[in-house]
Short mmCIF file of C-alpha atoms in Angstrom, two decimals:
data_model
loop_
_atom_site.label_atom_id
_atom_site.label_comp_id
_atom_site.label_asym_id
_atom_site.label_seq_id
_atom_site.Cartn_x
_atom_site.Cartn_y
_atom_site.Cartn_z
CA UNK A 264 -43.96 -25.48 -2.06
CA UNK A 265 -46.41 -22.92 -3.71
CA UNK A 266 -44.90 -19.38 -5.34
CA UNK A 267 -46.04 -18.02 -2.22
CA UNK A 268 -44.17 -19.72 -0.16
CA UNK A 269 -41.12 -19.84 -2.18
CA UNK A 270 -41.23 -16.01 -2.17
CA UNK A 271 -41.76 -15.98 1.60
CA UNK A 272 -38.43 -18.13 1.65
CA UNK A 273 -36.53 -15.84 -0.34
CA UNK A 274 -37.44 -12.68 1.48
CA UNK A 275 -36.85 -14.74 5.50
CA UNK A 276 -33.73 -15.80 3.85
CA UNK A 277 -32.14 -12.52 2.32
CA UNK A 278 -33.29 -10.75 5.66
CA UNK A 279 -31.11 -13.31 7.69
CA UNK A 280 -28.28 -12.52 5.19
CA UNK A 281 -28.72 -8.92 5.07
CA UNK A 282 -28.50 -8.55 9.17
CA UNK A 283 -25.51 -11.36 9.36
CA UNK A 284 -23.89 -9.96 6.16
CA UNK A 285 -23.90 -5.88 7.13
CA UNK A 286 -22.55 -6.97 10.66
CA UNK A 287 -19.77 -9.29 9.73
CA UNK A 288 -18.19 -7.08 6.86
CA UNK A 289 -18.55 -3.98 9.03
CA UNK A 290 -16.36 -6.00 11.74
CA UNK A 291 -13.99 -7.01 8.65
CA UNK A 292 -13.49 -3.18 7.51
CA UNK A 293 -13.37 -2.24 11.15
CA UNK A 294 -10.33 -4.60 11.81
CA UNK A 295 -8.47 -4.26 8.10
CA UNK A 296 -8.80 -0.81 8.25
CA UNK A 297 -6.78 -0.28 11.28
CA UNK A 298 -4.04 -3.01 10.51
CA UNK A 299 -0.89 -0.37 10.07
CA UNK A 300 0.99 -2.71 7.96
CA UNK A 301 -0.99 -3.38 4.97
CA UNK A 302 -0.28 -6.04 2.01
CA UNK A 303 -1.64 -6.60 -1.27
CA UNK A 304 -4.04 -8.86 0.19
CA UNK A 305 -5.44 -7.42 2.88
CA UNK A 306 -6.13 -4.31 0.26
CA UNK A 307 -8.10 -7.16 -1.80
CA UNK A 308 -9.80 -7.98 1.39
CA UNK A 309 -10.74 -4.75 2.03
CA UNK A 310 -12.13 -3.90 -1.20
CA UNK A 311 -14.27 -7.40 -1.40
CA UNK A 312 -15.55 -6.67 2.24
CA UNK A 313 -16.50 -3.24 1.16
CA UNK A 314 -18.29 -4.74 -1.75
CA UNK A 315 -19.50 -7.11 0.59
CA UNK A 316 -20.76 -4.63 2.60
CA UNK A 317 -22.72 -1.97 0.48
CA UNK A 318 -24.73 -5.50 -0.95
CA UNK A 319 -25.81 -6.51 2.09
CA UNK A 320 -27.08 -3.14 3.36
CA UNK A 321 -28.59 -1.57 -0.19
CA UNK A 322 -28.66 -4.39 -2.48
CA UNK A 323 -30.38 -7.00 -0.60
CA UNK A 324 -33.02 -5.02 0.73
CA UNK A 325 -33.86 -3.55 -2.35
CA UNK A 326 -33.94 -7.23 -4.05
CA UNK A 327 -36.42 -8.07 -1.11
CA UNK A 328 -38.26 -5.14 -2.22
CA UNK A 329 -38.90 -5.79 -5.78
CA UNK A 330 -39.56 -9.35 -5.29
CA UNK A 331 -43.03 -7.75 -3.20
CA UNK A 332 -43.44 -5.60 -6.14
CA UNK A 333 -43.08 -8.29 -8.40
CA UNK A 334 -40.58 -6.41 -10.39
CA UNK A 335 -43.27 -3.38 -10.94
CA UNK A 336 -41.15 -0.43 -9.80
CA UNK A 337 -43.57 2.14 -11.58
CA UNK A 338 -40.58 3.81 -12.84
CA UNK A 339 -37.74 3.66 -15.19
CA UNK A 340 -34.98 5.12 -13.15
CA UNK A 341 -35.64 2.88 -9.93
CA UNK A 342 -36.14 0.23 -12.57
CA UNK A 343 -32.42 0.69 -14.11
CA UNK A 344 -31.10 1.54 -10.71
CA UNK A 345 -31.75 -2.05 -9.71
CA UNK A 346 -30.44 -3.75 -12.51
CA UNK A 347 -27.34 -1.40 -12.51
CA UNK A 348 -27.14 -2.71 -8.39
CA UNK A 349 -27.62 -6.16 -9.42
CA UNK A 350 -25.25 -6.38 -12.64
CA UNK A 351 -22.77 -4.11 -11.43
CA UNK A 352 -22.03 -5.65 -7.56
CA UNK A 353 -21.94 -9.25 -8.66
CA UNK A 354 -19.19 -9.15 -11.37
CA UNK A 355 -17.37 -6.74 -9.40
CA UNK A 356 -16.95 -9.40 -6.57
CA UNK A 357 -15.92 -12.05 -9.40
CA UNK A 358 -13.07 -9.74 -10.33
CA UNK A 359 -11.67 -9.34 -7.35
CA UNK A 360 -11.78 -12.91 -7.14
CA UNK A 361 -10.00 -12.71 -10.36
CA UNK A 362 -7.30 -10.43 -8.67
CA UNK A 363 -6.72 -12.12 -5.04
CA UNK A 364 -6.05 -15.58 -7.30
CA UNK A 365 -3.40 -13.24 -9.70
CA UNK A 366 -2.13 -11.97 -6.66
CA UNK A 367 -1.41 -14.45 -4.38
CA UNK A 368 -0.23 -16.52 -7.74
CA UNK A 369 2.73 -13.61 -7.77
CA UNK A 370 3.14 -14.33 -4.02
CA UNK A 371 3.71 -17.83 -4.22
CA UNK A 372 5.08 -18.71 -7.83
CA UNK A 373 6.98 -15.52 -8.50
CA UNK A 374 7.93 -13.75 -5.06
CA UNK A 375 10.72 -11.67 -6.23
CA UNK A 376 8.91 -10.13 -9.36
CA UNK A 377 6.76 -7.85 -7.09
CA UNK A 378 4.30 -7.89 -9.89
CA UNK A 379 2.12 -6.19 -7.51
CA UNK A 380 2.28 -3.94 -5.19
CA UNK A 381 0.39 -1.57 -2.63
CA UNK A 382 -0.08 0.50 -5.15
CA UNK A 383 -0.87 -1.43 -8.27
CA UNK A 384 -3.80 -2.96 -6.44
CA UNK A 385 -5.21 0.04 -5.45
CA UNK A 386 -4.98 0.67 -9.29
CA UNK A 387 -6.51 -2.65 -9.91
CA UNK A 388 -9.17 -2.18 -7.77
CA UNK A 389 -10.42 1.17 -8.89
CA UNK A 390 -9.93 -0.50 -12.73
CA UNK A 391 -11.89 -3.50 -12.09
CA UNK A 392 -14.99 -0.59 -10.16
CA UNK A 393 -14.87 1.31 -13.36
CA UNK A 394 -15.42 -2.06 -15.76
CA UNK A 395 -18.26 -3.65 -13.50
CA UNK A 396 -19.69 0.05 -13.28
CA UNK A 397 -19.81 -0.20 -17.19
CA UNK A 398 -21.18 -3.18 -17.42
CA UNK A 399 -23.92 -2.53 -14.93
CA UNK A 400 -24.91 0.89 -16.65
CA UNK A 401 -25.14 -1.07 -20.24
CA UNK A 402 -27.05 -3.42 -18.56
CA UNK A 403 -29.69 -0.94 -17.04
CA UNK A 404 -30.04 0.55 -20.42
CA UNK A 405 -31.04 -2.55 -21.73
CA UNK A 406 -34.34 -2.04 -18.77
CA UNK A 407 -37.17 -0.16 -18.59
CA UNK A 408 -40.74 -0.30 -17.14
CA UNK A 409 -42.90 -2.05 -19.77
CA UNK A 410 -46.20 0.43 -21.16
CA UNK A 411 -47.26 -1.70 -24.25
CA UNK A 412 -50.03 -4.05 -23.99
CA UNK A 413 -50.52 -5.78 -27.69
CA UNK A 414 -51.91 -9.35 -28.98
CA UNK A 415 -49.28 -12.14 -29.22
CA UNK A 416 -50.86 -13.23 -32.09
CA UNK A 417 -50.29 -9.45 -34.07
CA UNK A 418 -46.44 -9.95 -33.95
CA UNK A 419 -44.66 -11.04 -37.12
CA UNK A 420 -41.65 -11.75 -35.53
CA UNK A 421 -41.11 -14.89 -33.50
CA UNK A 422 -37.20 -14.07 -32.16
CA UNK A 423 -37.69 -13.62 -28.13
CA UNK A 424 -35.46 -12.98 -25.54
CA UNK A 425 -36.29 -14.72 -22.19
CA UNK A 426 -35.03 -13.85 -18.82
CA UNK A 427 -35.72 -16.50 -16.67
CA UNK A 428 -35.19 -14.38 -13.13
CA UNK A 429 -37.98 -14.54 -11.50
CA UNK A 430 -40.72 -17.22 -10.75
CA UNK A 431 -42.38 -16.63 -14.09
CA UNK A 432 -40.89 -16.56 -17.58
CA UNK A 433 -40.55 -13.07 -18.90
CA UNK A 434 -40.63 -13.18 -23.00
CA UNK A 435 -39.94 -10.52 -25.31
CA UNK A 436 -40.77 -10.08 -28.98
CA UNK A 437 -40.70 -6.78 -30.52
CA UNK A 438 -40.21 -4.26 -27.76
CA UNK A 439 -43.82 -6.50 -26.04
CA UNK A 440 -43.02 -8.20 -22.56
CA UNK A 441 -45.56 -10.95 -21.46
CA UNK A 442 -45.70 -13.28 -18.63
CA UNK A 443 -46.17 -16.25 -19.81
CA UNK A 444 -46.10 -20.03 -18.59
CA UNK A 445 -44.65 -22.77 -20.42
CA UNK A 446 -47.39 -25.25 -20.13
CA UNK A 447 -50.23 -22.85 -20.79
CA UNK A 448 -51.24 -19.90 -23.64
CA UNK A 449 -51.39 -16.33 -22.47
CA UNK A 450 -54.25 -14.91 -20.96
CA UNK A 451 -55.79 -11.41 -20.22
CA UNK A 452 -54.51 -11.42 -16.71
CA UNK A 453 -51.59 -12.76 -17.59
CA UNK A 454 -50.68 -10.27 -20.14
CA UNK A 455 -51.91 -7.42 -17.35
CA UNK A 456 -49.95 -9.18 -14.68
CA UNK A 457 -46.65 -8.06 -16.85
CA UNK A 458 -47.78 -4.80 -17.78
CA UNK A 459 -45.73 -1.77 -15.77
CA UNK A 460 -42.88 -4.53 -14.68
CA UNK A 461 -39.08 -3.84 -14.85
CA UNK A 462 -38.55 -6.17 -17.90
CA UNK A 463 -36.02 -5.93 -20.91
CA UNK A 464 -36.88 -3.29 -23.57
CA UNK A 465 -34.98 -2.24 -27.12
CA UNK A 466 -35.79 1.41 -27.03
CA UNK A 467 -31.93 2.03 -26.51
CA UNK A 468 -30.36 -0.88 -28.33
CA UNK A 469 -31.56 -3.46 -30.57
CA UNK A 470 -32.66 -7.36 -29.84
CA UNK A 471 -29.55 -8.41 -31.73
CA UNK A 472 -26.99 -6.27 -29.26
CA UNK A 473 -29.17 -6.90 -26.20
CA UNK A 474 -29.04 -11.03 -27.56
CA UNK A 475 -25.16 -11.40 -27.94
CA UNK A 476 -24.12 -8.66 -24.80
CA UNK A 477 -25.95 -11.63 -22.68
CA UNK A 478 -23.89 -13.93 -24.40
CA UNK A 479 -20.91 -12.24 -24.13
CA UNK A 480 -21.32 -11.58 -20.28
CA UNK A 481 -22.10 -15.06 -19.39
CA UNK A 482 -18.83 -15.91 -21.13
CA UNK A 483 -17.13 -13.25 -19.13
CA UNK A 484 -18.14 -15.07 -16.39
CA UNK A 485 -16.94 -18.67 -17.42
CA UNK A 486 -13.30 -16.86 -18.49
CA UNK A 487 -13.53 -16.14 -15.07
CA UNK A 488 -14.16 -18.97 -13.62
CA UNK A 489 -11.26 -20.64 -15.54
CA UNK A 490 -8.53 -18.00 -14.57
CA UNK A 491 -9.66 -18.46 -10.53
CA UNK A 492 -9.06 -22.39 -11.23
CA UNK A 493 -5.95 -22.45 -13.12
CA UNK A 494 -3.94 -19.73 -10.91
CA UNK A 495 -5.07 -21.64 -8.13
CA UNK A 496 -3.74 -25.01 -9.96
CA UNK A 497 -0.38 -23.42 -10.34
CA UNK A 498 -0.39 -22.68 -6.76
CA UNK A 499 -1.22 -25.48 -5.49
CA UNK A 500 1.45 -27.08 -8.03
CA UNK A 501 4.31 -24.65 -6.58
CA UNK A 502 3.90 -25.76 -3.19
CA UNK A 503 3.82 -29.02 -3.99
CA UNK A 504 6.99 -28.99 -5.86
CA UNK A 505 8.52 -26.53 -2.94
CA UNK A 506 7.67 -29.40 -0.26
CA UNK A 507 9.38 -31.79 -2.44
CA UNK A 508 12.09 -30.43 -2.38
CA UNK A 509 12.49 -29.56 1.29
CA UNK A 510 12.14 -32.42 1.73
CA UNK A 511 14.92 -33.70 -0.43
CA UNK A 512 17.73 -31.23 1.29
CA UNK A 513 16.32 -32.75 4.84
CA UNK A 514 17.49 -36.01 3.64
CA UNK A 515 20.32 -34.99 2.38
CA UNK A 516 21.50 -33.38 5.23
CA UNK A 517 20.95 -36.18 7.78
CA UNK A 518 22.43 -38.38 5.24
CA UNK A 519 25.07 -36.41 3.27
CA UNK A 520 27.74 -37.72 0.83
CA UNK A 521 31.34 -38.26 1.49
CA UNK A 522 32.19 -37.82 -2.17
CA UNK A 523 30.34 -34.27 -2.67
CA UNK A 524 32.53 -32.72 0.71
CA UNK A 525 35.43 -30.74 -1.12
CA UNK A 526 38.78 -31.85 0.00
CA UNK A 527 41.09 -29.79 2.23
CA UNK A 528 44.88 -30.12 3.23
CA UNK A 529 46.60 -29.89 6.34
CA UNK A 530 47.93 -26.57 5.44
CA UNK A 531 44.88 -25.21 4.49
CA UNK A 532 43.43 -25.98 7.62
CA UNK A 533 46.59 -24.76 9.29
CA UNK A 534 46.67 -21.72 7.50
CA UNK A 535 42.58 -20.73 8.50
CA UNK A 536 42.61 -21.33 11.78
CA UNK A 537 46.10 -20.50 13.46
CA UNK A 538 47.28 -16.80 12.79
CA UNK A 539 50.59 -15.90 11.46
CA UNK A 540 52.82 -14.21 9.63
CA UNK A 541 50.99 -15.55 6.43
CA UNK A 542 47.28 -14.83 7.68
CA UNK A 543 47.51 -11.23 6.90
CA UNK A 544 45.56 -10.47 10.11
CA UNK A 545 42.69 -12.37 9.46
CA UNK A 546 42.65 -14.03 12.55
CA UNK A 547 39.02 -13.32 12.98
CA UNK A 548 37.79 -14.75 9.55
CA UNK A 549 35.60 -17.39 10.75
CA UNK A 550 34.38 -15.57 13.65
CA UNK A 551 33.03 -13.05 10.18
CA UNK A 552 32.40 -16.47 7.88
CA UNK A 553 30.27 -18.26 11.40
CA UNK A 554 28.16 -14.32 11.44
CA UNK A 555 27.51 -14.39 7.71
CA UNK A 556 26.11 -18.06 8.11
CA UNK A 557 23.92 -17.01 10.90
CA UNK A 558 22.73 -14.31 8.50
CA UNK A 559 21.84 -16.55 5.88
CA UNK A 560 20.39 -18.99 8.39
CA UNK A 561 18.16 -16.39 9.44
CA UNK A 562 17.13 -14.86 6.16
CA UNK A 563 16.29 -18.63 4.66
CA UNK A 564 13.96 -18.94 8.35
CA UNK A 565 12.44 -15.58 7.65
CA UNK A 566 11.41 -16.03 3.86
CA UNK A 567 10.26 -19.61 4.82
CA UNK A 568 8.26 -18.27 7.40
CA UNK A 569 6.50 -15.68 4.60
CA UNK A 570 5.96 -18.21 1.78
CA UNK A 571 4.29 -20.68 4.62
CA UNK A 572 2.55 -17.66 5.71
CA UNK A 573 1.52 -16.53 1.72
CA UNK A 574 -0.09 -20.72 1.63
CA UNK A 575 -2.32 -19.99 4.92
CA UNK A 576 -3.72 -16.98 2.78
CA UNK A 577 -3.42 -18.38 -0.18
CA UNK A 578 -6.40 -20.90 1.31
CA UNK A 579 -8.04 -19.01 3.21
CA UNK A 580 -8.43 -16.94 -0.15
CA UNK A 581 -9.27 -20.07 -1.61
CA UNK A 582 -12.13 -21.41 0.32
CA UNK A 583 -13.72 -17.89 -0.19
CA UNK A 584 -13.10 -18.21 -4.06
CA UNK A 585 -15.09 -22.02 -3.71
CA UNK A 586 -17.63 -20.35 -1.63
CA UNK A 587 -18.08 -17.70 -4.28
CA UNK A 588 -18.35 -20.64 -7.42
CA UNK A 589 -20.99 -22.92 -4.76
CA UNK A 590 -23.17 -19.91 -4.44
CA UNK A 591 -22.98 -18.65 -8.01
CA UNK A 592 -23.04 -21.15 -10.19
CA UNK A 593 -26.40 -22.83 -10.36
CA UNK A 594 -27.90 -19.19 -10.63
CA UNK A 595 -25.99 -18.51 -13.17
CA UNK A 596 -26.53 -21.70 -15.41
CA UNK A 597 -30.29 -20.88 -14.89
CA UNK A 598 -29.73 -17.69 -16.53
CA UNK A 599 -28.47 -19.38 -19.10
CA UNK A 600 -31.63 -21.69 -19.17
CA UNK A 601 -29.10 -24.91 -18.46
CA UNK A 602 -31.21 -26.04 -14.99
CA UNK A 603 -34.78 -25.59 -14.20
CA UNK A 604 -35.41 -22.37 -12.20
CA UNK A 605 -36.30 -22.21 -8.57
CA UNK A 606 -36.51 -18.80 -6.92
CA UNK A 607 -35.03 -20.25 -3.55
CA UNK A 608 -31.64 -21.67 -4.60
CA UNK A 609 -31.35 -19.01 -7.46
CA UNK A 610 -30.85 -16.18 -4.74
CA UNK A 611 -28.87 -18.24 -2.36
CA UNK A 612 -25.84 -16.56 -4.37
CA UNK A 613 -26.11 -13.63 -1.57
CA UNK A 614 -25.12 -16.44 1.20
CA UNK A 615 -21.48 -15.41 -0.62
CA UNK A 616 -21.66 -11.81 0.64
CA UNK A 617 -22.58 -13.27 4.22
CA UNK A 618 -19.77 -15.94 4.23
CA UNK A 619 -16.63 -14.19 4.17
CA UNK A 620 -16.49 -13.10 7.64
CA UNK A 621 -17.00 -16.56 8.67
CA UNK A 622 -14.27 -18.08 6.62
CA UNK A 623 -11.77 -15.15 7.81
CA UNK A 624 -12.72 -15.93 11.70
CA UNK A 625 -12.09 -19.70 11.48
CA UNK A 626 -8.82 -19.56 8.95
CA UNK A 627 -7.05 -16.19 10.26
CA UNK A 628 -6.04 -16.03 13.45
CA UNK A 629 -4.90 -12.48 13.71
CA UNK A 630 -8.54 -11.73 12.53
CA UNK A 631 -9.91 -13.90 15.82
CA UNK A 632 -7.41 -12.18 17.96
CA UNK A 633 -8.64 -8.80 16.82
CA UNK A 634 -12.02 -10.10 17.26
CA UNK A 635 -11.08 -10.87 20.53
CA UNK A 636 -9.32 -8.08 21.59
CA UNK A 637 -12.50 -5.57 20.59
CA UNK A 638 -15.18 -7.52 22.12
CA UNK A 639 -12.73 -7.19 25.60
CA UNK A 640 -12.41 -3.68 24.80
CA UNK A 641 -15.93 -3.29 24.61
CA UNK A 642 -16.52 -5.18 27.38
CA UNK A 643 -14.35 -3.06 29.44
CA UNK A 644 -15.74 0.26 28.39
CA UNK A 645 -19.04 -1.10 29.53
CA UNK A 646 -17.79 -2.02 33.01
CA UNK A 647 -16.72 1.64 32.87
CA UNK A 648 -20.14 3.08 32.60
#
């Protein structure tokens, strides 16, 4: 497969995700947004289908767009706007990643702490905009449209910076971006081709900053990575050790010890269930003690029922997260220069903004009854007319 087609890939392929994507996270706002009883989690869902959301309808498009222009947006500002879309959206997602995993760790592990609530991850969420705002607008400034044209063979210093995110190999030394191939020297039209593209530039900050701020944000990202998989580890560790021992007091309780029961006389017995003189008139003690057991009966049902129903998140939370690594990962070790580059599985990281909906409909089943109960709705109003 040529360039040509490769690009003609990419741009079928983030069309079909852009249509699928804007329609299933408009359904997911639609239906989160009207749930009256809201938890921490379906806040987080919100705020990654929102995210969700505004890539699919601005971000993807405009991606498709600048892959036809071959990066040459003829100006600065709609050159920075994209990279501020690009490296702004993406790490904003990972951090809510970051936050569900935190979250539903507090859930599971620690579900008296209330570590947070409704209104700490509202906090959380408008925290973790603000950082991946910042990072996209330092990123942006790091852009520009390139205007200098000068020999290769003029420049002293041989220090480059390559970004390897499109089908050619951008290089920069000294401020001068040229499009070159590995296997061959640069040409005329090559060094034309890269003239007026949307390429890195130093006019803000220097090739040292611009050097280790790459660094440091593809370490960002691996931090990342490791929080998502250790909270999850704990998790999963918490229910293990929870099933364990539920199982352990089933077993004990169809096979319970003679030498644990606590011994009782015949006047004790007499004395709790036959009134008297002595009873003090608490004839209807164990009609209280049977009500109070009930109650506890009931409360241990209801909070087993909520940490059962904090594990169905929990994965369903988790399978998104795995999605998110899947689709992410190779793109960003060929950022990092670790894997060859190819165009087509680089951006098949936006199949993660497309996903979601799909995991939520299979793995929540208040989400398919929803679903459900709007498309008959619909269907109704329509009969209507």
């Amino acid at each position: 497969m040529d360039e040509k087609q490769q690009k003609i890939t990419v741009y079928v392929m983030q069309s079909i995700f852009s249509v699928i994507g804007t329609i299933g996270n408009s359904l997911v706002l639609y239906i989160y947004l009207r749930k009256k009883d809201k938890s921490t989690s379906s806040i987080f869902i919100l705020a990654l289908a929102g995210a969700d959301f505004f890539t699919c309808l601005v971000i993807v498009p405009f991606n498709i767009i600048t892959l036809y222009l071959d990066y040459k947006h003829g100006y600065d500002l709609m050159c920075r706007l994209y990279m501020f879309l690009i490296t702004g959206g993406v790490p904003f997602a990972t951090l809510i990643m970051v936050a569900i995993a935190f979250d539903r760790y507090f859930c599971i592990c620690h579900p008296f702490l209330h570590v947070i609530t409704i209104f700490r991850a509202k906090l959380i969420i408008l925290i973790l905009l603000s950082f991946a705002g910042i990072l996209g607008i330092m990123v942006a400034l790091m852009y520009g449209i390139n205007d200098i044209i000068s020999d290769p063979s003029s420049q002293s210093n041989n220090s480059c910076y390559s970004n390897t995110s499109s089908s050619y190999q951008q290089v920069t030394c000294n401020s001068t971006i040229y499009n070159a191939n590995m296997s061959s020297n640069l040409s005329d039209d090559l060094i034309n081709h890269s003239y007026g593209m949307c390429s890195p530039n130093y006019d803000i900050f220097n090739e040292d900053f611009v050097l280790l701020f790459s660094k440091i944000h593809a370490v960002l990202y691996l931090l990342m990575f490791i929080f998502v998989v250790v909270l999850y580890s704990l998790i999963y560790r918490e229910i293990h050790v929870r099933r364990a021992r539920k199982a352990k007091r089933k077993r004990s309780s169809l096979y319970p010890s003679q030498s644990c029961a606590p011994e009782a006389s015949l006047g004790d017995t007499h004395m709790t269930l036959m009134p008297g003189p002595m009873s003090d008139g608490n004839a209807d003690e164990p009609t209280k003690n049977g009500h109070s057991s009930k109650r506890r009966k009931i409360g241990a049902t209801l909070k087993e029922k909520q940490f059962y129903a904090n594990i169905r998140t929990a994965a369903m939370l988790f399978i998104v997260t795995i999605v998110f690594l899947v689709a992410f990962l190779p793109a960003l070790l060929m950022t990092q220069e670790l894997i060859p580059y190819n165009i087509v599985i680089f951006y098949t990281y936006f199949v993660y903004h497309t996903a979601n909906p799909v995991i939520y409909s299979f793995m929540n089943q208040s989400f398919r009854i929803e679903l459900k109960n709007m498309y008959s709705k619909m269907c109704n109003g329509s009969r209507k007319h």
